[in-house]
Structures are given as structure tokens and as C-alpha cells.
CSV table of C-alpha atoms in Angstrom, one decimal:
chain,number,residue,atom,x,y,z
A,739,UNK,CA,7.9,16.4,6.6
A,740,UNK,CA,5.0,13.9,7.1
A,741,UNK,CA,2.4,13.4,4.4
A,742,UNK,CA,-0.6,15.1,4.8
A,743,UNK,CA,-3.0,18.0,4.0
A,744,UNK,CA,-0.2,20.9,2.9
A,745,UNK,CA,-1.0,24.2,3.9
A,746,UNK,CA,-1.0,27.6,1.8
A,747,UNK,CA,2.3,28.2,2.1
A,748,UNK,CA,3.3,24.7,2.1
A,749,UNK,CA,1.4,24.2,-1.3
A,750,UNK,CA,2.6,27.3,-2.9
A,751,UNK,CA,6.9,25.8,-2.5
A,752,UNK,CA,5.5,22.5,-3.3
A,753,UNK,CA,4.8,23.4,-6.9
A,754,UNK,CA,7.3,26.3,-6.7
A,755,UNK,CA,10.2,23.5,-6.4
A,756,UNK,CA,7.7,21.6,-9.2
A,757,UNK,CA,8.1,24.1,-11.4
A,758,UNK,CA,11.8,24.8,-10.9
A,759,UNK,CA,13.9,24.4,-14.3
A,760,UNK,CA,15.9,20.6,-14.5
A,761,UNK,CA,13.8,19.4,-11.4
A,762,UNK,CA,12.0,16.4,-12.9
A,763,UNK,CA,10.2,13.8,-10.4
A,764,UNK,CA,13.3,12.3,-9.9
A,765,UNK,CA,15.0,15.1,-8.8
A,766,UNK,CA,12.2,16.1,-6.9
A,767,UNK,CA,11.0,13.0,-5.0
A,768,UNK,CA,15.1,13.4,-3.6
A,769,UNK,CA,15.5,17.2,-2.8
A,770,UNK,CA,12.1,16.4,-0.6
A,771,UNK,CA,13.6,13.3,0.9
A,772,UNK,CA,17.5,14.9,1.6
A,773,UNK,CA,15.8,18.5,2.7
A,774,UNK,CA,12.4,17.6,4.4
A,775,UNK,CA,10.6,20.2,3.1
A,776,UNK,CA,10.3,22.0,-0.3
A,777,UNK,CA,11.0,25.6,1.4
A,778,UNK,CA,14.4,23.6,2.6
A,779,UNK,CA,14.9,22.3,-0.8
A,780,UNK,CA,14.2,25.6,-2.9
A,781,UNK,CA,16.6,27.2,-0.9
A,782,UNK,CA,19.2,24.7,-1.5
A,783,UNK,CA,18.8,24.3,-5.4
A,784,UNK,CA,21.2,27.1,-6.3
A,785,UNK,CA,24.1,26.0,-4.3
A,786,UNK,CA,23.3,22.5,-5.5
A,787,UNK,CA,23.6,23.8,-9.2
A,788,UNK,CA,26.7,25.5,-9.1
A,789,UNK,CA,28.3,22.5,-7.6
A,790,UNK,CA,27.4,20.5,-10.2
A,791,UNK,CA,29.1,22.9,-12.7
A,792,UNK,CA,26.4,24.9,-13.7
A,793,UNK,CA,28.4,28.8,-14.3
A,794,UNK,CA,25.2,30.7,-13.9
A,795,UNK,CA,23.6,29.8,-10.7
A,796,UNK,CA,19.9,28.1,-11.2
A,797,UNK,CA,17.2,30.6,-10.6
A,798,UNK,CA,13.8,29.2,-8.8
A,799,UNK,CA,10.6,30.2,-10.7
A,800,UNK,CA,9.6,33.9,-10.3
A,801,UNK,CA,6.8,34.0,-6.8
A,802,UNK,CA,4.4,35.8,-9.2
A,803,UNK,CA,4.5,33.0,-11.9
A,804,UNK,CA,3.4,30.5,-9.1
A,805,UNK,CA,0.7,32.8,-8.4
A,806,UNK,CA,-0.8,33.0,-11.7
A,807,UNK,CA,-0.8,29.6,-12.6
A,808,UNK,CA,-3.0,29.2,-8.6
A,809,UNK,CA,-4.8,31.9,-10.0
A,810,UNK,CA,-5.5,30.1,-13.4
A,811,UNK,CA,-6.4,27.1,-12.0
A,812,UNK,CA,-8.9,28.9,-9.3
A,813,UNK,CA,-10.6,30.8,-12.4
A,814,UNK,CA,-11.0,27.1,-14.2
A,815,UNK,CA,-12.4,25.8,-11.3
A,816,UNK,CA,-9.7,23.3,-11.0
A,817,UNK,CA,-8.0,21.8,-7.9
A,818,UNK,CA,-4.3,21.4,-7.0
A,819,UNK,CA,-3.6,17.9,-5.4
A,820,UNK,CA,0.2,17.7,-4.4
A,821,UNK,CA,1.9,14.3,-3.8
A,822,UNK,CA,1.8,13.3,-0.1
A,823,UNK,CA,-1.6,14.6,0.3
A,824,UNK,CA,-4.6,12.1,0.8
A,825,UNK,CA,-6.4,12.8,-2.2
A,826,UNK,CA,-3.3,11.8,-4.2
A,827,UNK,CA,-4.3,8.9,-6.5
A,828,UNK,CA,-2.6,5.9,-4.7
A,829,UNK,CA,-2.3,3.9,-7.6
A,830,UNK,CA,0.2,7.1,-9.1
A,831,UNK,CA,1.8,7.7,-5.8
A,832,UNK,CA,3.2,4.1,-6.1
A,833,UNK,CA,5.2,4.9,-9.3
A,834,UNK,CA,8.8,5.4,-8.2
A,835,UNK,CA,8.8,8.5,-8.2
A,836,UNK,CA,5.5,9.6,-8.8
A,837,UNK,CA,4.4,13.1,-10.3
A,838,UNK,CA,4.9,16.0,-7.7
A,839,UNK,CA,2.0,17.8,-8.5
A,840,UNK,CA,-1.9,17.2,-10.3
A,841,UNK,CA,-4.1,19.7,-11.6
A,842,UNK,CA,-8.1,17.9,-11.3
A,843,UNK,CA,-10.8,20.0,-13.0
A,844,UNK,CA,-13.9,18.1,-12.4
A,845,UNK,CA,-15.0,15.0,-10.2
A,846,UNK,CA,-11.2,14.5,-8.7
A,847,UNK,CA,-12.7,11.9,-6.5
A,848,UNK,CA,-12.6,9.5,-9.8
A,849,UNK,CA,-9.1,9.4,-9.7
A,850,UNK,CA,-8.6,7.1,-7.0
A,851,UNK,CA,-11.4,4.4,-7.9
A,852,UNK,CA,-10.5,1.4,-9.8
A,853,UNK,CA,-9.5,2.4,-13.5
A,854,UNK,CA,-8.6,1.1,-16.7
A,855,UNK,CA,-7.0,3.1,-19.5
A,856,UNK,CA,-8.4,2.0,-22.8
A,857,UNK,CA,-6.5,3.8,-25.9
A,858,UNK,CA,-5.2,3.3,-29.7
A,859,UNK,CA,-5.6,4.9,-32.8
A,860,UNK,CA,-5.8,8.9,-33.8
A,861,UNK,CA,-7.3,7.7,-37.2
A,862,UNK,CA,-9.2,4.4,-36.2
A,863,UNK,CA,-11.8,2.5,-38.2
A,864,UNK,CA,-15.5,2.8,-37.4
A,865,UNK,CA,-15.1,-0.6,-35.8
A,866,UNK,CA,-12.5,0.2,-33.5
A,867,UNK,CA,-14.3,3.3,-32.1
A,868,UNK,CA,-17.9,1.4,-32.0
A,869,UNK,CA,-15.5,-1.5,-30.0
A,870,UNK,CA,-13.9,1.0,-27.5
A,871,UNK,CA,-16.9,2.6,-26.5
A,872,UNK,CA,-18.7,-0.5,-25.9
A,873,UNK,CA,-16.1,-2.0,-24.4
A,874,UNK,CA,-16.0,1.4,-21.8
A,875,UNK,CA,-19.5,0.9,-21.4
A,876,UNK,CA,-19.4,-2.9,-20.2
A,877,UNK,CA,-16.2,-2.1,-18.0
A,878,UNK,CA,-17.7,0.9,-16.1
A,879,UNK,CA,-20.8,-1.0,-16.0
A,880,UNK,CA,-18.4,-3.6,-13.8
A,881,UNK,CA,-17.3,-0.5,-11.9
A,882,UNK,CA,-14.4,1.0,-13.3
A,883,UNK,CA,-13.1,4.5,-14.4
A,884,UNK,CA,-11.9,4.6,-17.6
A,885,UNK,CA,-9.3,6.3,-18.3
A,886,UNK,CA,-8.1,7.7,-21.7
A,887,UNK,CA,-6.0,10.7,-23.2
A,888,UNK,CA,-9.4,12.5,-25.2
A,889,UNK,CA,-7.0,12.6,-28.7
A,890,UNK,CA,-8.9,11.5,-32.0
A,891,UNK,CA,-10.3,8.4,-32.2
A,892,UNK,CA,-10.4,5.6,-29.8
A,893,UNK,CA,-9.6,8.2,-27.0
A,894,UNK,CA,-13.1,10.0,-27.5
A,895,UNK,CA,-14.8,6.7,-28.2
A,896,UNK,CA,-13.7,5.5,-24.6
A,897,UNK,CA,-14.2,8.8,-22.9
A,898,UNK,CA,-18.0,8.9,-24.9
A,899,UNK,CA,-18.5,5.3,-23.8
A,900,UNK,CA,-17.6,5.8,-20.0
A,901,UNK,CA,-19.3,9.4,-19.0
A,902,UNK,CA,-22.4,8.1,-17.2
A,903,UNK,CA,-20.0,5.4,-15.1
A,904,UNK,CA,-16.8,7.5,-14.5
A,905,UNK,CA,-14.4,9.0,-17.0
A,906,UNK,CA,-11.1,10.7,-17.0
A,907,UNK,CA,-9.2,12.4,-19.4
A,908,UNK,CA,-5.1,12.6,-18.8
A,909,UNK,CA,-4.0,15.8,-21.2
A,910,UNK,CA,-0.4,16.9,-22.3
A,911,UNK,CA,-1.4,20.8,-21.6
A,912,UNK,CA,-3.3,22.5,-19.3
A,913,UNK,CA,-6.9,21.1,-18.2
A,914,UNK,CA,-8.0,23.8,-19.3
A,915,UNK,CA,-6.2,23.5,-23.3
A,916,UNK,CA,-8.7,21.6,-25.6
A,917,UNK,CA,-7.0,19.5,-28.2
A,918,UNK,CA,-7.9,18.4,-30.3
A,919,UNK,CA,-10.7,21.6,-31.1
A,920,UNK,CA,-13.5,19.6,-32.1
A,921,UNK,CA,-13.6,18.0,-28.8
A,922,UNK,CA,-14.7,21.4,-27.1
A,923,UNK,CA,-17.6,19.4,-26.0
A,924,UNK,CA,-16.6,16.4,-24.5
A,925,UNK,CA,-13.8,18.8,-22.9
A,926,UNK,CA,-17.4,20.3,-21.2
A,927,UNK,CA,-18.9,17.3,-20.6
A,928,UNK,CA,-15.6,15.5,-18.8
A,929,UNK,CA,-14.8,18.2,-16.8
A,930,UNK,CA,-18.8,18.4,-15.8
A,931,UNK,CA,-19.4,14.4,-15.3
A,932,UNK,CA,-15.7,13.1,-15.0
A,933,UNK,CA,-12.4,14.5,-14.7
A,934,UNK,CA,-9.8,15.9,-16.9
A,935,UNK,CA,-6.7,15.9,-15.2
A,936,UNK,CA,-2.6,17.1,-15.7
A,937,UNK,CA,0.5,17.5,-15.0
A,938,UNK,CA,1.3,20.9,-16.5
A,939,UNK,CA,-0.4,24.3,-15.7
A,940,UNK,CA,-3.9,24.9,-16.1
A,941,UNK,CA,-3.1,27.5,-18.9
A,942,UNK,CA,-0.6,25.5,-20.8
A,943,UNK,CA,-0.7,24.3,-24.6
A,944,UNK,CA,0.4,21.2,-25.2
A,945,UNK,CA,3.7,20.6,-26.8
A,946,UNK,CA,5.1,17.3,-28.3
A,947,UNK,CA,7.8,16.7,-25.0
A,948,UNK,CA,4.5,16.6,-23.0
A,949,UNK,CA,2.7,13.7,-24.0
A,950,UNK,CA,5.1,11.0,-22.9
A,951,UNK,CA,4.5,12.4,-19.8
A,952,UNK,CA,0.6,12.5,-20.2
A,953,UNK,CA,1.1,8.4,-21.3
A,954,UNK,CA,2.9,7.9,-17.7
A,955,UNK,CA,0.2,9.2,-15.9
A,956,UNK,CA,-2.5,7.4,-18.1
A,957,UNK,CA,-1.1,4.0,-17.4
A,958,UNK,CA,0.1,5.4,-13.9
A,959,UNK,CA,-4.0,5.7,-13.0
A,960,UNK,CA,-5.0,2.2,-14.2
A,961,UNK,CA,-4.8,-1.2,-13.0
A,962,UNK,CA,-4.2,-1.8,-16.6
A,963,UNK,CA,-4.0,-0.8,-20.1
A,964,UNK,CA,-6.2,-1.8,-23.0
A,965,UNK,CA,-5.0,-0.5,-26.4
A,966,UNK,CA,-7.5,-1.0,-29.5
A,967,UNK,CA,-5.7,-0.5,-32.9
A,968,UNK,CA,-2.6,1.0,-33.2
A,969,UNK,CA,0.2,0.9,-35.8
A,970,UNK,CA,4.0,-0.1,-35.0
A,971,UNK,CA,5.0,3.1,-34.2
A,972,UNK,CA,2.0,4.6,-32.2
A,973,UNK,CA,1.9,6.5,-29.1
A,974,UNK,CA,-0.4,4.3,-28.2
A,975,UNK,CA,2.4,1.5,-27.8
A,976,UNK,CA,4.5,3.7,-25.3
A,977,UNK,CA,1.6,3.9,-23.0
A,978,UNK,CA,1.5,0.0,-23.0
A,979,UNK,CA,5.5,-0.3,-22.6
A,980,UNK,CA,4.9,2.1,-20.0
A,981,UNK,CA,2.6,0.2,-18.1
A,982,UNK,CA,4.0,-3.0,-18.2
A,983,UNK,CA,7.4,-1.3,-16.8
A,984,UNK,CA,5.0,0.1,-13.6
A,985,UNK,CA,3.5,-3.5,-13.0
A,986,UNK,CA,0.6,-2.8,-14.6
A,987,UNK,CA,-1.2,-5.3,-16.7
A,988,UNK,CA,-1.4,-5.3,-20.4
A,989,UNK,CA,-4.0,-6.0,-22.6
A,990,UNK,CA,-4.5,-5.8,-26.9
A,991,UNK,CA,-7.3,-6.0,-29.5
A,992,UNK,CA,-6.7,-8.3,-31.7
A,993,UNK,CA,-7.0,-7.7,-35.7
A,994,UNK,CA,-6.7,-8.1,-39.5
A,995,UNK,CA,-2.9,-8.5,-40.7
A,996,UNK,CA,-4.4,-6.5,-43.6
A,997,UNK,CA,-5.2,-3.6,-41.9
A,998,UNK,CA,-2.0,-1.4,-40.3
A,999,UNK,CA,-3.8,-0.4,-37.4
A,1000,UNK,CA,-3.5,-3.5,-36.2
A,1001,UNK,CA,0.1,-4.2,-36.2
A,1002,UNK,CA,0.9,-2.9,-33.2
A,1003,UNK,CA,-1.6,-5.0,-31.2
A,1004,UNK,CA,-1.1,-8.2,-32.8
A,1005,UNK,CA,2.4,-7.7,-31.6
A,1006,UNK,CA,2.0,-6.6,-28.2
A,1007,UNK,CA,0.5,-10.2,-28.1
A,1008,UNK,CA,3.5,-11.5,-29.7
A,1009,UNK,CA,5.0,-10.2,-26.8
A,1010,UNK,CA,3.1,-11.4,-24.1
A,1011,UNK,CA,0.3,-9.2,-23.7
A,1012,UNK,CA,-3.3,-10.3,-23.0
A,1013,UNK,CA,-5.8,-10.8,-25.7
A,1014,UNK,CA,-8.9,-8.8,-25.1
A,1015,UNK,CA,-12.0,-9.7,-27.4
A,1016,UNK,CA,-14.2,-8.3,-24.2
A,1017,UNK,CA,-14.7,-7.2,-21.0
A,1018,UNK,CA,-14.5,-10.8,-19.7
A,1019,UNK,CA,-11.0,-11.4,-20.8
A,1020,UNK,CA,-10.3,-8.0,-18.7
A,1021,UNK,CA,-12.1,-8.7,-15.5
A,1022,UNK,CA,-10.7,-12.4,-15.4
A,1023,UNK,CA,-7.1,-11.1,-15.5
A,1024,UNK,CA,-8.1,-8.3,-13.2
A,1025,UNK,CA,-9.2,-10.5,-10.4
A,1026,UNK,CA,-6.1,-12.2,-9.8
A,1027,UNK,CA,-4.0,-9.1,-9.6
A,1028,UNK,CA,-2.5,-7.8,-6.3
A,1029,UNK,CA,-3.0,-4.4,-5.0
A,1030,UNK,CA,-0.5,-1.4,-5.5
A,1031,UNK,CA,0.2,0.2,-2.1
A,1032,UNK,CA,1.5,3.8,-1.7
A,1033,UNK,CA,5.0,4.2,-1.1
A,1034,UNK,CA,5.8,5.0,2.5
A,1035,UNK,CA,6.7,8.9,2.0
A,1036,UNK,CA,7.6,10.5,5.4
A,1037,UNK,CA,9.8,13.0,3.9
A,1038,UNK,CA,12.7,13.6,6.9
A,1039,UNK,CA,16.2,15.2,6.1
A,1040,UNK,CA,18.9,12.7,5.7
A,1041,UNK,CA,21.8,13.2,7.9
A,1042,UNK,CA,25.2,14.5,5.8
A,1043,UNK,CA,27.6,11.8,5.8
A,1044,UNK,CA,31.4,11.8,6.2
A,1045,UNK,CA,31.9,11.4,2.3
A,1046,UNK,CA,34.2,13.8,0.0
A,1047,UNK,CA,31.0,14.8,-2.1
A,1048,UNK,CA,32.9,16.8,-4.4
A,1049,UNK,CA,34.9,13.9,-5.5
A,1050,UNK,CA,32.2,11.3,-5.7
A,1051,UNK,CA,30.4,14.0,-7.8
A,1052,UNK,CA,32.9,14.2,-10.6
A,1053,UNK,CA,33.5,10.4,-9.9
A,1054,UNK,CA,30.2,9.9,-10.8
A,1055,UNK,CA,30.0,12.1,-13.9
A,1056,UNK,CA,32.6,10.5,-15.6
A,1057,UNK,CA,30.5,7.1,-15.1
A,1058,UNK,CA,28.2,8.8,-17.6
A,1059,UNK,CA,27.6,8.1,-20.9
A,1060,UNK,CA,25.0,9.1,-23.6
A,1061,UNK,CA,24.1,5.8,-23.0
A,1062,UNK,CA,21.2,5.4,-20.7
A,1063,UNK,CA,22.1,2.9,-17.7
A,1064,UNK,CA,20.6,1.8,-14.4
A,1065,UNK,CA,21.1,4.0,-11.2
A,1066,UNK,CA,21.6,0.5,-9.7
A,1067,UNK,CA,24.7,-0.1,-11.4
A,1068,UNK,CA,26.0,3.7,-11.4
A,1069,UNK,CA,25.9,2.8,-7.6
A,1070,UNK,CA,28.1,-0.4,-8.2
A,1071,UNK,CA,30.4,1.7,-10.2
A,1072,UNK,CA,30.8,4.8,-8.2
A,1073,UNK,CA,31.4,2.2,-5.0
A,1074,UNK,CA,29.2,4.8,-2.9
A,1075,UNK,CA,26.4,4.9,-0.9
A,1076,UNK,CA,23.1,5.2,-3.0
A,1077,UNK,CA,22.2,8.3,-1.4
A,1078,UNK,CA,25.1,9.8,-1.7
A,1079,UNK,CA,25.2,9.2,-5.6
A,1080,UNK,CA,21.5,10.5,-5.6
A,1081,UNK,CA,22.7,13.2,-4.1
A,1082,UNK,CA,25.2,13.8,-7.1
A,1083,UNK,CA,23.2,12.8,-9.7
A,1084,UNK,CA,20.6,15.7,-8.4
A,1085,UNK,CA,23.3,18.2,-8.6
A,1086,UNK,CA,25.0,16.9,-11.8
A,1087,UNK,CA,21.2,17.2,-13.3
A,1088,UNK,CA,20.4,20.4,-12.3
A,1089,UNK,CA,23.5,21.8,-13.8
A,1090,UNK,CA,22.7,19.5,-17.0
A,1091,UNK,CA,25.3,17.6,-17.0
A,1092,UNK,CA,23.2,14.3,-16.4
A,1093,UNK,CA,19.8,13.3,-17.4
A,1094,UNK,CA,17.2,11.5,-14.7
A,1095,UNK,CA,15.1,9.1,-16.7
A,1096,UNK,CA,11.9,7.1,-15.6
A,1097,UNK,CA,12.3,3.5,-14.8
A,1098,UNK,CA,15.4,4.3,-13.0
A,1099,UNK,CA,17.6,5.3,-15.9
A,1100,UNK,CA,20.4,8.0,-16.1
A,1101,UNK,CA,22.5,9.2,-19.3
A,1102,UNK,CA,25.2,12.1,-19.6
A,1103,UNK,CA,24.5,15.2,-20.8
């Protein structure tokens, strides 16, 4: 299946397999690349399942479920973009894997400019906010979206400081759920003047599993990540970790050792990250940086391969641990060819018996 514009039908299996129960990106970006197409795949997946143990064979998303969450979005006013197609944000569709499927409500054109992420604390001082939005202010000024997740805070202070250049807003439900309430209007205004973008279906209310994968897509969409105040244990810090594990830069406000919401940042520096007391310390680091290209995703069925799959299956799930470890060396274990113990991996996940993890990680179930 070559990238490109899907069609209807094309579109409607593409977030069909999307939506399917244990199919992740991981398992995703596979099933496309072993079957071709996602009609090809979604017919596979409960054969798949039930040789990789599952007893009750996995069922595929009712049609009618599809259909109302195309309906949703159409009623929003939102668009579906589906990985592959060339509105796709480049900069996402060079994660490995990337997200299958976007829902855009609003100036969807924004998500493949330049962008920076600036984010940090739910409960942040007044200087922190008045910082973050001036800081949006002089980097969309410089020409670049900025990017944030709308939460308390220095979210809305970034989103407020970046509408008239270009703004974004990554949520963990729906584009159409509003969290926090009292940010009904800059929910308006973003999806009028920017974009407010996810994941999940345009209905959806955001649930706690969600935002990790809102903070992949945040730092997924920006050349790098600035985070302004944020204690030790802050969301804020696993959008940074995140971004520095997708080759993105990473970049911390520096602050009072008296005040807690400045732990975090002061050691992100500790760690390497760069200091930020400006938009110049951004844009110097920034013009040294390489581009991210698109990964080249011509999705073709592989050819089967004389290999006892069955046995290199169950060879593989008893590699597995509760401890995370690298696909790479499951493939040095298992002795196979990496495809093939994709392959398994796919089938051992959708029966959960294994867990696909970003940054190329797998644990037992």
C-alpha cells in the first residue's frame, strides 16, 4: 500500500484496525507492513490472536462504532488525518512508530510548521505563567507554533501567549472534551485561531492512561521541548524524557532551590538539558539542529518465510519477562529473523501475553 490520500473505505479500516483492542502503534505500524493494507490486516487479527493463546478469538470494533466516532468528528468540525497521508505532521511520522491516526479541529495546517512545546506546572507561580507566555510570544514572533497540552497553568499561559502566531493544543480525550472546565474559552478560541488536536475519539473524556500518550505527541510535534517549573515528579518531566528519547532537543527554566516547582528543571539541567532564560538560548540551539525526515512508509506485504512460527512464538514468549527489555536483544535471544519475532510479538500482544512499549521496549504479560 503506498502512502497517500486514503479513500473512504480505505480511511474507515484505517481507524477500524486503530481502534481494534491490544493494537497499539506498534502493533499497528507491523500488521500494515506484514499485510499491506488495513482491510488485509483486520481480517487477519483474529487468527493472529488465537495463535498467540488468546481462548476467545479477538473481536474487531463493531462497523457502527467506527461510524459514530466519523460522525462525531464531522458534527465537531474536526478532520481525520491518517498516518501515510500528506497532511500527516512529518515531524510525528518520524517517531518509530508514529500514531496511526489524528483527529485536527481547527487550523490542521499548524501542525506541520516549525514547533516548540513549552510546558510545566498545573499550579505555577504568577512568574512562571507571565514567563511562558512571553516567552510563546517572542518564539512565535520568530516563527514557530507552539505547542502545549491546555492543562492549568503554564499550559494556558503558552497557548494565551501563542494564538495570534500559531498555537496547538495536544489533549488526552477527545478534541472536542474541555479539561480543565474553565478553559471553555480558550478551548473556542484554539480550535477557532489554532488547533487542538488528538489521538482518541472526538467524543472521548480523558482518562489518566491517556495522557502519557498526549505527552508523546506533544514532544512528537516539536523540534523541542521547553518546560518552565515543574516539581520532581511532574508530568511535565515525562514529556521532556520523552523528547529527548525521539531526538528532540531539551530545554529548562531555571529557578529558586527554595521554591519546589523548580526542582524538576534545575535537574533536567543537572542532566544535560539546555538552560533557557529566553528565546535566544532556544533559537541558538535550534539553528544547529538537523532536520527529521519521514520514515519511508510504502506499506507492501512481506513474503512468509520458511520458519516454524509456532515454535519461535512460544520461543519468544518465554524470553519474556515483567521486565521491560529491548526488541533488539529479544531478536539476539530468539536467534530469528527480526521480522519474524515482530511477527510473534504481534500475536503474543494481541492475546496479552506480551506488552509493546514505546522506545522499542517489550515486557511479559
Amino acid at each position: 500500500m503506498t502512502p497517500g490520500r486514503l479513500s473512504d473505505i480505505q480511511r474507515f479500516a484505517w481507524l477500524r484496525l486503530a481502534r481494534t483492542e491490544t493494537v497499539g502503534p506498534v502493533a499497528f505500524d507491523h500488521l500494515l507492513t506484514r499485510y499491506g493494507t488495513p482491510e488485509r490486516a483486520l481480517s487477519a487479527l483474529p487468527d493472529l490472536s488465537r495463535k498467540g493463546g488468546r481462548a476467545v478469538p479477538l473481536s474487531l470494533p463493531p462497523r457502527e462504532a467506527i461510524e459514530q466516532e466519523l460522525e462525531a468528528g464531522e458534527k465537531l468540525g474536526a478532520r481525520l488525518i491518517c498516518g501515510g497521508e500528506p497532511d500527516f505532521p512529518p515531524r510525528l511520522a518520524a517517531l518509530d512508530p508514529p500514531p496511526p491516526v489524528l483527529w485536527a479541529l481547527g487550523r490542521a495546517e499548524l501542525l506541520s510548521q516549525p514547533s516548540l512545546a513549552i510546558v510545566g506546572a498545573r499550579i505555577a507561580s504568577a512568574a512562571g505563567q507571565r514567563f511562558a507566555r512571553q516567552l510563546a510570544t517572542d518564539l512565535g514572533t520568530a516563527g514557530h507554533v507552539i505547542v502545549s497540552g491546555m492543562a492549568r497553568g503554564i499550559d494556558g499561559a503558552a497557548h494565551e501567549g501563542s494564538l495570534a502566531t500559531g498555537a496547538v493544543a495536544v489533549l488526552g480525550g477527545g478534541v472536542g472534551d474541555i479539561y480543565p472546565p474553565e478553559h471553555d474559552k480558550l478551548h473556542a478560541r484554539l480550535a477557532a485561531e489554532g488547533c487542538v488536536v488528538s489521538e482518541s475519539a472526538p467524543d472521548r473524556r480523558a482518562q489518566a492512561k491517556d495522557f502519557p500518550r498526549r505527552n508523546r505527541i506533544i514532544s512528537g510535534l516539536s523540534l523541542g521541548v521547553i518546560v518552565v517549573e515543574a516539581e520532581l515528579k511532574s508530568g511535565s518531566l515525562i514529556t521532556a524524557r520523552l523528547a529527548a528519547e525521539q531526538g528532540r532537543d531539551v530545554f529548562a527554566v531555571p529557578g529558586s532551590p527554595l521554591d519546589p516547582r523548580s526542582k524538576g528543571t534545575n535537574d533536567l539541567i543537572r542532566q544535560g538539558a539546555i538552560l533557557c532564560e529566553g528565546a535566544e538560548d532556544v533559537l541558538r540551539s535550534l539553528s544547529g539542529q538537523t532536520h527529521l525526515r519521514e520514515q519511508d512508509r510504502a506499506y507492501e506485504a512481506l513474503p512468509d518465510m520458511d520458519i516454524d512460527h509456532d515454535a519461535l512464538r512460544e520461543r519468544v514468549a518465554a524470553l519474556l519477562s515483567p521486565t521491560p527489555v529491548s526488541r533488539n536483544d529479544l531478536v539476539r535471544a530468539a536467534a530469528a529473523p527480526a521480522s519474524a519475532v515482530m511477527a510473534a510479538l504481534v500475536e503474543l500482544s494481541l492475546a496479552r501475553r506480551a506488552e509493546l512499549l514505546d522506545g522499542g521496549m517489550v515486557a511479559g504479560v
